[in-house]
Amino acid sequence: MYAPSGQMTAAKPPVGENEIVLRTGEFPTTVVVGKGLLFRISDFTGKTEAPFVVADEITGPLFADFLEQRKGLFTLPRGEEGKSLPRVSAIYSALAKSQVDRSGIILALGGGVVGDAAGFAAATWMRGIRLLQCPTTLLAQVDSAIGGKTGVNLPEGKNLVGAFHPAEWVFSDVECLRSQEEEDFRQGLAEAVKYGIGENWNFLSWLEENAGPILRRECCVLLRLVSECSRMKLAVVSEDEREQSGSRARLNLGHTVGHALEAVSGYKRWKHGDAVAAGMMVAARLAARLGELGEEECLRIGRILSRFSLPTGPDRPWEDILPFLARDKKFTGGVPSLVIPRKNTSCTLRSDIPLPLLRETYEESL
Ligand SMILES: NC(=O)c1ccc[n+]([C@@H]2O[C@H](COP(=O)([O-])OP(=O)(O)OC[C@H]3O[C@@H](n4cnc5c(N)ncnc54)[C@H](O)[C@@H]3O)[C@@H](O)[C@H]2O)c1
Ligand SMILES: [Zn+2]
């Protein structure tokens, strides 16, 4: 249950001690991580026009009334079907009805689905209007709300249509995470482990030491978890805002095999974070064969994934996933490019992995 500490009072509290404000010189988004943020957004933004809120059928009823003001509310269905062109078209109609013009603001209140669809509407309505993101899932707080990628699915495939449209502000209120279903929360934990293995091994140690309080969703550890991950995501996307220099590719650790597993299961049996966890384990074993990680680090990665109830390997034979791997845009000329973790430093994209080695490692991970 979302229950902001301090509740709504006439006099707004000042920016509190437990709030972390993150900003880099290059990237146009300011991220605020805290608790009870939803009802005091204007403490940060100053007085603005009331935003038009896009939520889904879960997050609207749970959280929309905590916002200080709104010009309208559009509710998407829950899940991936909310991220489609017909739904975005319905958002446009609602924006027109509420007379949202070029000075308007869209506020996305929900998980990655709401963030992507509302973000795409903001990117395209009147050639682009202001966007605020209030991510309410762990995955959205640590990953999807930051970085400017917005988009929708087509019947032909996921995320095929989209735009870069960074939010001006991201308000990550960790109190929202208390009502998340366990399975959904776990998907965000996989991305958090990814930052540990891929960007900062000290953070991985912190995750190991704090697994209990994280799983109990204690507010102070969630504050640290979300702010550390946000800091890392902001740093990576600032280096490579439009995915051109290649730094952003590091965020794909575990994703090449992960995406193939999701696709082969028709996006049903394998959820994104679970699939990425299995993909990270394959990448770690590959790193061990390439001399980048020791056996002890592989075991350690397996242990932390298990502690968070994440899978430690794929379940489909190589022949099943190969056609989906080959569809990956990083798979050129029959040779895959894979992000490989390295001991005590950030991961790296390698384009010299022989396919038979990947196959052997994959099969060893089954
Ligand atoms: N734009 C990006 O850079 C980026 C990055 C990663 C993922 N994504 C996208 O994000 C989407 C997945 O996001 P997600 O995992 O947040 O899924 P989601 O948005 O579908 O949310 C998962 C479920 O949790 C519910 N929910 C949301 N907040 C809740 C809360 N606080 N309490 C209870 N229930 C809550 C939602 O209604 C939904 O049913 C995918 O579409 C993926 O493509 C985008
Ligand atoms: Zn991911």
XYZ file of C-alpha atoms and ligand atoms in Angstrom:
411
model
C 0.000 0.000 0.000
C 1.369 3.426 -0.928
C 1.409 5.489 2.237
C 3.588 8.563 1.999
C 5.227 9.381 5.289
C 4.014 12.763 6.495
C 0.814 12.422 4.425
C -0.522 15.421 2.548
C -0.184 18.587 4.516
C -0.998 22.127 3.497
C 2.592 23.241 4.051
C 4.838 21.168 1.838
C 7.904 19.716 3.517
C 11.255 20.933 2.209
C 13.459 18.610 0.146
C 14.218 15.942 2.717
C 17.388 14.247 3.860
C 16.377 10.943 2.350
C 16.053 12.354 -1.107
C 18.717 11.930 -3.713
C 18.794 14.291 -6.679
C 20.848 13.047 -9.609
C 21.897 15.008 -12.634
C 24.794 14.906 -15.051
C 26.105 17.794 -17.111
C 25.185 16.169 -20.414
C 21.880 14.372 -20.070
C 18.699 16.482 -19.863
C 17.007 14.460 -17.086
C 17.062 15.100 -13.345
C 16.287 11.993 -11.299
C 14.870 12.324 -7.802
C 14.769 9.226 -5.611
C 12.878 9.390 -2.344
C 9.744 8.420 -0.471
C 6.413 10.155 -0.501
C 7.469 12.124 -3.587
C 4.279 11.883 -5.596
C 2.413 14.527 -3.655
C 5.209 17.060 -3.703
C 6.506 17.102 -7.238
C 6.220 20.882 -7.467
C 8.787 21.203 -4.652
C 11.246 20.215 -7.354
C 9.748 21.458 -10.585
C 8.351 24.714 -9.267
C 4.840 25.710 -10.220
C 3.979 24.247 -13.619
C 0.925 23.671 -15.697
C -1.088 20.688 -14.377
C 0.190 17.559 -16.152
C -1.912 15.181 -18.185
C -1.497 11.815 -16.457
C -1.152 8.465 -18.222
C -1.426 5.439 -15.914
C -2.601 1.848 -16.229
C -5.544 0.128 -14.638
C -3.427 -0.804 -11.597
C -1.345 2.336 -11.071
C -4.168 4.814 -11.731
C -6.355 3.651 -8.825
C -3.312 3.086 -6.563
C -1.467 6.356 -7.030
C -3.152 9.005 -9.201
C -4.947 10.649 -6.259
C -1.617 11.307 -4.568
C -0.566 13.698 -7.314
C -1.021 17.352 -6.474
C -2.755 18.257 -9.686
C -3.709 16.870 -13.067
C -5.324 18.082 -16.227
C -6.718 14.702 -17.224
C -6.139 11.003 -16.691
C -5.843 8.334 -19.361
C -5.823 4.706 -18.285
C -4.059 2.011 -20.302
C -4.782 -1.693 -19.858
C -2.118 -3.452 -17.808
C 0.662 -5.280 -19.592
C 2.253 -5.140 -23.040
C -1.019 -4.524 -24.877
C -0.946 -1.016 -23.418
C 2.087 -0.316 -25.621
C 0.462 -0.205 -29.058
C -0.290 2.381 -31.736
C -4.081 2.155 -31.236
C -3.585 2.900 -27.500
C -1.275 5.814 -28.271
C -3.865 7.081 -30.725
C -6.430 6.952 -27.913
C -4.009 8.957 -25.733
C -3.834 11.604 -28.528
C -7.648 11.849 -28.547
C -7.697 12.311 -24.775
C -4.980 14.991 -25.033
C -7.053 16.829 -27.627
C -10.169 16.569 -25.470
C -8.281 17.964 -22.472
C -6.888 20.756 -24.670
C -3.281 19.875 -24.004
C -1.269 22.166 -26.245
C 2.428 22.687 -26.935
C 2.976 24.041 -23.446
C 1.419 20.900 -21.928
C 3.100 18.211 -19.839
C 2.561 14.456 -19.835
C 3.193 12.578 -16.592
C 3.728 8.825 -16.917
C 2.588 7.047 -13.754
C 3.386 3.352 -13.922
C 5.875 0.710 -14.974
C 7.887 0.480 -18.162
C 4.823 -0.073 -20.307
C 3.179 3.182 -19.228
C 6.526 4.998 -19.396
C 7.221 3.820 -22.948
C 3.717 4.497 -24.316
C 3.204 7.831 -22.524
C 6.758 8.827 -23.410
C 6.092 8.106 -27.071
C 2.882 10.150 -26.926
C 4.871 13.033 -25.368
C 7.567 12.708 -28.057
C 5.033 12.993 -30.858
C 2.125 15.108 -29.598
C 2.463 18.473 -31.327
C 6.010 17.406 -32.301
C 6.994 16.876 -28.700
C 5.887 18.168 -25.321
C 7.384 18.021 -21.823
C 7.531 14.667 -20.060
C 7.692 13.705 -16.386
C 8.183 10.082 -15.422
C 6.916 8.678 -12.126
C 8.036 5.041 -12.399
C 6.202 2.695 -10.024
C 8.013 -0.610 -10.680
C 11.572 -1.452 -9.715
C 12.414 -2.164 -13.359
C 11.135 1.236 -14.447
C 12.926 3.045 -11.588
C 16.312 1.422 -12.182
C 16.114 1.211 -15.931
C 13.323 2.148 -18.329
C 12.355 5.621 -17.027
C 15.923 6.896 -17.476
C 17.596 7.217 -20.852
C 15.007 8.702 -23.158
C 13.917 5.602 -25.061
C 10.181 5.526 -25.683
C 8.185 3.306 -27.957
C 5.412 0.898 -28.763
C 5.027 -2.651 -30.052
C 3.677 -3.612 -33.460
C 2.058 -6.938 -34.334
C 5.356 -7.594 -36.179
C 7.497 -7.225 -33.078
C 8.295 -5.507 -29.798
C 9.489 -1.884 -29.585
C 9.611 -1.467 -33.368
C 8.348 2.114 -33.335
C 9.837 4.673 -31.008
C 11.613 7.931 -30.361
C 14.266 9.349 -28.077
C 12.485 11.705 -25.721
C 14.152 12.021 -22.319
C 11.954 12.999 -19.386
C 12.721 16.360 -17.846
C 12.292 14.795 -14.419
C 12.095 11.247 -13.140
C 10.496 10.914 -9.705
C 11.260 7.480 -8.300
C 9.191 7.040 -5.177
C 10.361 3.830 -3.505
C 7.173 3.603 -1.449
C 5.350 2.672 -4.651
C 7.407 -0.517 -4.828
C 5.765 -2.010 -1.756
C 2.646 -3.028 -3.650
C 4.489 -4.652 -6.561
C 3.903 -8.340 -7.081
C 6.922 -10.427 -6.136
C 7.473 -11.754 -9.635
C 7.481 -8.229 -11.091
C 9.796 -6.900 -8.368
C 12.225 -9.733 -9.163
C 12.450 -8.583 -12.798
C 13.861 -5.253 -11.581
C 16.308 -7.047 -9.284
C 17.804 -8.768 -12.344
C 18.609 -5.354 -13.847
C 20.110 -4.243 -10.509
C 22.387 -7.319 -10.494
C 23.298 -6.413 -14.078
C 24.631 -3.016 -12.923
C 26.642 -4.808 -10.225
C 28.265 -7.304 -12.581
C 28.534 -4.966 -15.535
C 29.465 -1.632 -13.977
C 30.482 -1.842 -10.338
C 31.524 -4.925 -8.387
C 31.368 -3.007 -5.076
C 27.690 -2.517 -5.746
C 27.388 -6.276 -6.341
C 28.913 -6.852 -2.898
C 26.405 -4.404 -1.426
C 23.550 -6.326 -3.078
C 24.876 -9.583 -1.617
C 25.155 -8.090 1.868
C 21.723 -6.482 1.751
C 19.724 -9.178 -0.024
C 17.477 -9.772 3.030
C 16.389 -6.139 3.546
C 16.040 -5.693 -0.228
C 13.714 -8.679 -0.470
C 11.751 -7.323 2.513
C 11.618 -4.017 0.585
C 12.887 -1.939 3.466
C 12.682 1.681 2.423
C 16.252 2.744 3.204
C 17.821 -0.084 1.222
C 15.432 0.570 -1.668
C 16.517 4.217 -1.641
C 20.144 3.153 -1.960
C 19.359 0.451 -4.519
C 17.361 2.735 -6.804
C 19.695 5.699 -6.465
C 22.868 3.679 -7.177
C 21.309 2.045 -10.239
C 19.928 5.382 -11.451
C 23.344 6.963 -11.049
C 24.915 4.211 -13.164
C 22.240 4.333 -15.837
C 22.500 8.124 -16.055
C 26.282 7.909 -16.350
C 26.115 5.368 -19.185
C 23.394 7.152 -21.155
C 25.163 10.499 -20.766
C 28.219 8.960 -22.417
C 26.150 7.727 -25.338
C 22.821 9.530 -25.446
C 21.695 8.281 -28.865
C 23.306 4.858 -28.778
C 26.039 5.815 -31.210
C 29.400 5.559 -29.455
C 28.747 2.046 -28.153
C 28.936 2.715 -24.376
C 25.231 2.141 -24.092
C 25.741 -1.376 -25.442
C 27.156 -2.282 -22.007
C 23.598 -2.117 -20.667
C 22.865 -5.162 -22.820
C 24.780 -7.519 -20.544
C 22.760 -10.756 -20.510
C 20.284 -9.361 -23.035
C 21.382 -11.127 -26.239
C 20.630 -14.598 -24.888
C 17.863 -13.100 -22.717
C 15.961 -11.615 -25.659
C 16.249 -14.929 -27.544
C 14.774 -16.809 -24.573
C 11.908 -14.321 -24.254
C 11.187 -14.528 -27.980
C 11.336 -18.323 -28.197
C 8.775 -18.541 -25.392
C 6.489 -16.100 -27.234
C 7.069 -13.567 -24.399
C 5.111 -15.828 -22.033
C 7.159 -18.358 -20.049
C 10.239 -16.151 -19.801
C 9.826 -12.702 -18.264
C 12.430 -10.093 -19.205
C 14.467 -9.989 -15.973
C 14.424 -13.774 -15.591
C 15.662 -14.155 -19.163
C 18.388 -11.544 -18.606
C 19.496 -13.406 -15.462
C 19.889 -16.625 -17.463
C 21.714 -14.640 -20.173
C 24.062 -13.087 -17.582
C 24.977 -16.543 -16.328
C 25.856 -17.629 -19.881
C 27.889 -14.414 -20.318
C 29.707 -15.043 -17.012
C 30.613 -18.619 -17.992
C 31.802 -17.322 -21.348
C 33.902 -14.707 -19.532
C 35.451 -17.501 -17.462
C 36.383 -19.423 -20.636
C 37.888 -16.236 -22.073
C 39.947 -15.684 -18.918
C 38.046 -12.525 -17.894
C 36.444 -14.053 -14.780
C 37.522 -16.813 -12.409
C 35.403 -19.827 -11.434
C 34.817 -18.180 -8.033
C 33.192 -15.094 -9.656
C 30.910 -17.354 -11.719
C 29.804 -19.184 -8.586
C 29.294 -15.840 -6.863
C 27.067 -14.578 -9.688
C 25.060 -17.810 -9.545
C 24.629 -17.407 -5.778
C 23.340 -13.836 -5.937
C 20.895 -14.683 -8.737
C 19.568 -17.625 -6.699
C 19.287 -15.454 -3.593
C 16.908 -13.236 -5.565
C 15.055 -16.314 -6.930
C 16.317 -15.550 -10.441
C 17.154 -18.356 -12.894
C 20.801 -19.348 -13.289
C 20.591 -20.746 -16.790
C 18.419 -21.237 -19.855
C 16.044 -24.161 -20.337
C 15.767 -24.408 -24.121
C 18.061 -26.409 -26.376
C 20.587 -24.438 -28.426
C 18.833 -25.339 -31.697
C 15.652 -23.629 -30.460
C 17.260 -20.336 -29.566
C 19.808 -20.077 -32.405
C 17.297 -18.678 -34.967
C 16.273 -16.021 -32.423
C 19.883 -15.226 -31.555
C 20.634 -14.802 -35.239
C 17.883 -12.167 -35.479
C 19.740 -9.990 -32.986
C 21.066 -6.867 -34.637
C 24.424 -7.492 -32.974
C 24.753 -10.847 -34.761
C 26.544 -10.016 -37.982
C 27.930 -12.457 -40.506
C 27.125 -15.432 -38.278
C 29.309 -14.046 -35.472
C 27.604 -12.752 -32.336
C 28.642 -9.642 -30.441
C 28.216 -10.221 -26.746
C 28.712 -8.135 -23.634
C 31.244 -9.905 -21.445
C 31.708 -9.148 -17.733
C 35.225 -8.553 -16.439
C 36.554 -8.901 -12.917
C 36.382 -5.686 -10.899
C 35.869 -3.445 -13.903
C 33.085 -2.593 -16.314
C 31.934 -5.088 -18.921
C 32.832 -4.836 -22.583
C 31.276 -5.628 -25.954
C 33.197 -8.379 -27.795
C 32.695 -9.224 -31.455
C 35.238 -12.036 -31.602
C 33.337 -14.831 -29.875
C 33.371 -17.963 -32.039
C 29.890 -19.400 -32.393
C 30.991 -22.933 -31.328
C 32.366 -21.480 -28.072
C 29.079 -19.705 -27.400
C 27.214 -22.924 -28.133
C 29.386 -24.994 -25.780
C 29.025 -22.423 -23.018
C 25.283 -22.170 -23.536
C 24.899 -25.941 -23.358
C 27.053 -26.096 -20.243
C 24.674 -23.540 -18.652
C 21.493 -25.557 -19.338
N 12.480 2.531 -22.490
C 13.428 1.753 -22.041
O 14.602 2.106 -22.029
C 13.068 0.399 -21.508
C 14.021 -0.359 -20.815
C 13.636 -1.576 -20.273
C 12.335 -2.027 -20.425
N 11.436 -1.278 -21.123
C 10.049 -1.715 -21.278
O 9.446 -1.750 -19.999
C 8.362 -2.676 -20.024
C 8.389 -3.503 -18.770
O 8.248 -2.658 -17.662
P 7.741 -3.196 -16.228
O 8.522 -4.395 -15.847
O 7.704 -2.036 -15.318
O 6.298 -3.773 -16.572
P 4.817 -3.150 -16.549
O 4.804 -1.717 -16.819
O 4.007 -4.046 -17.407
O 4.413 -3.390 -15.028
C 4.280 -4.714 -14.533
C 2.929 -4.887 -13.816
O 2.980 -4.222 -12.566
C 1.844 -3.377 -12.387
N 2.306 -2.294 -11.518
C 3.048 -1.212 -11.842
N 3.395 -0.538 -10.734
C 2.862 -1.211 -9.694
C 2.877 -1.015 -8.285
N 3.596 -0.036 -7.726
N 2.209 -1.886 -7.502
C 1.530 -2.934 -8.057
N 1.489 -3.187 -9.375
C 2.155 -2.328 -10.175
C 1.447 -2.975 -13.783
O 0.093 -2.639 -13.836
C 1.741 -4.264 -14.570
O 0.649 -5.142 -14.488
C 8.521 -3.474 -21.300
O 7.539 -3.083 -22.223
C 9.896 -3.109 -21.802
O 9.995 -3.151 -23.218
C 11.779 -0.077 -21.653
Zn 16.627 -5.188 -19.652
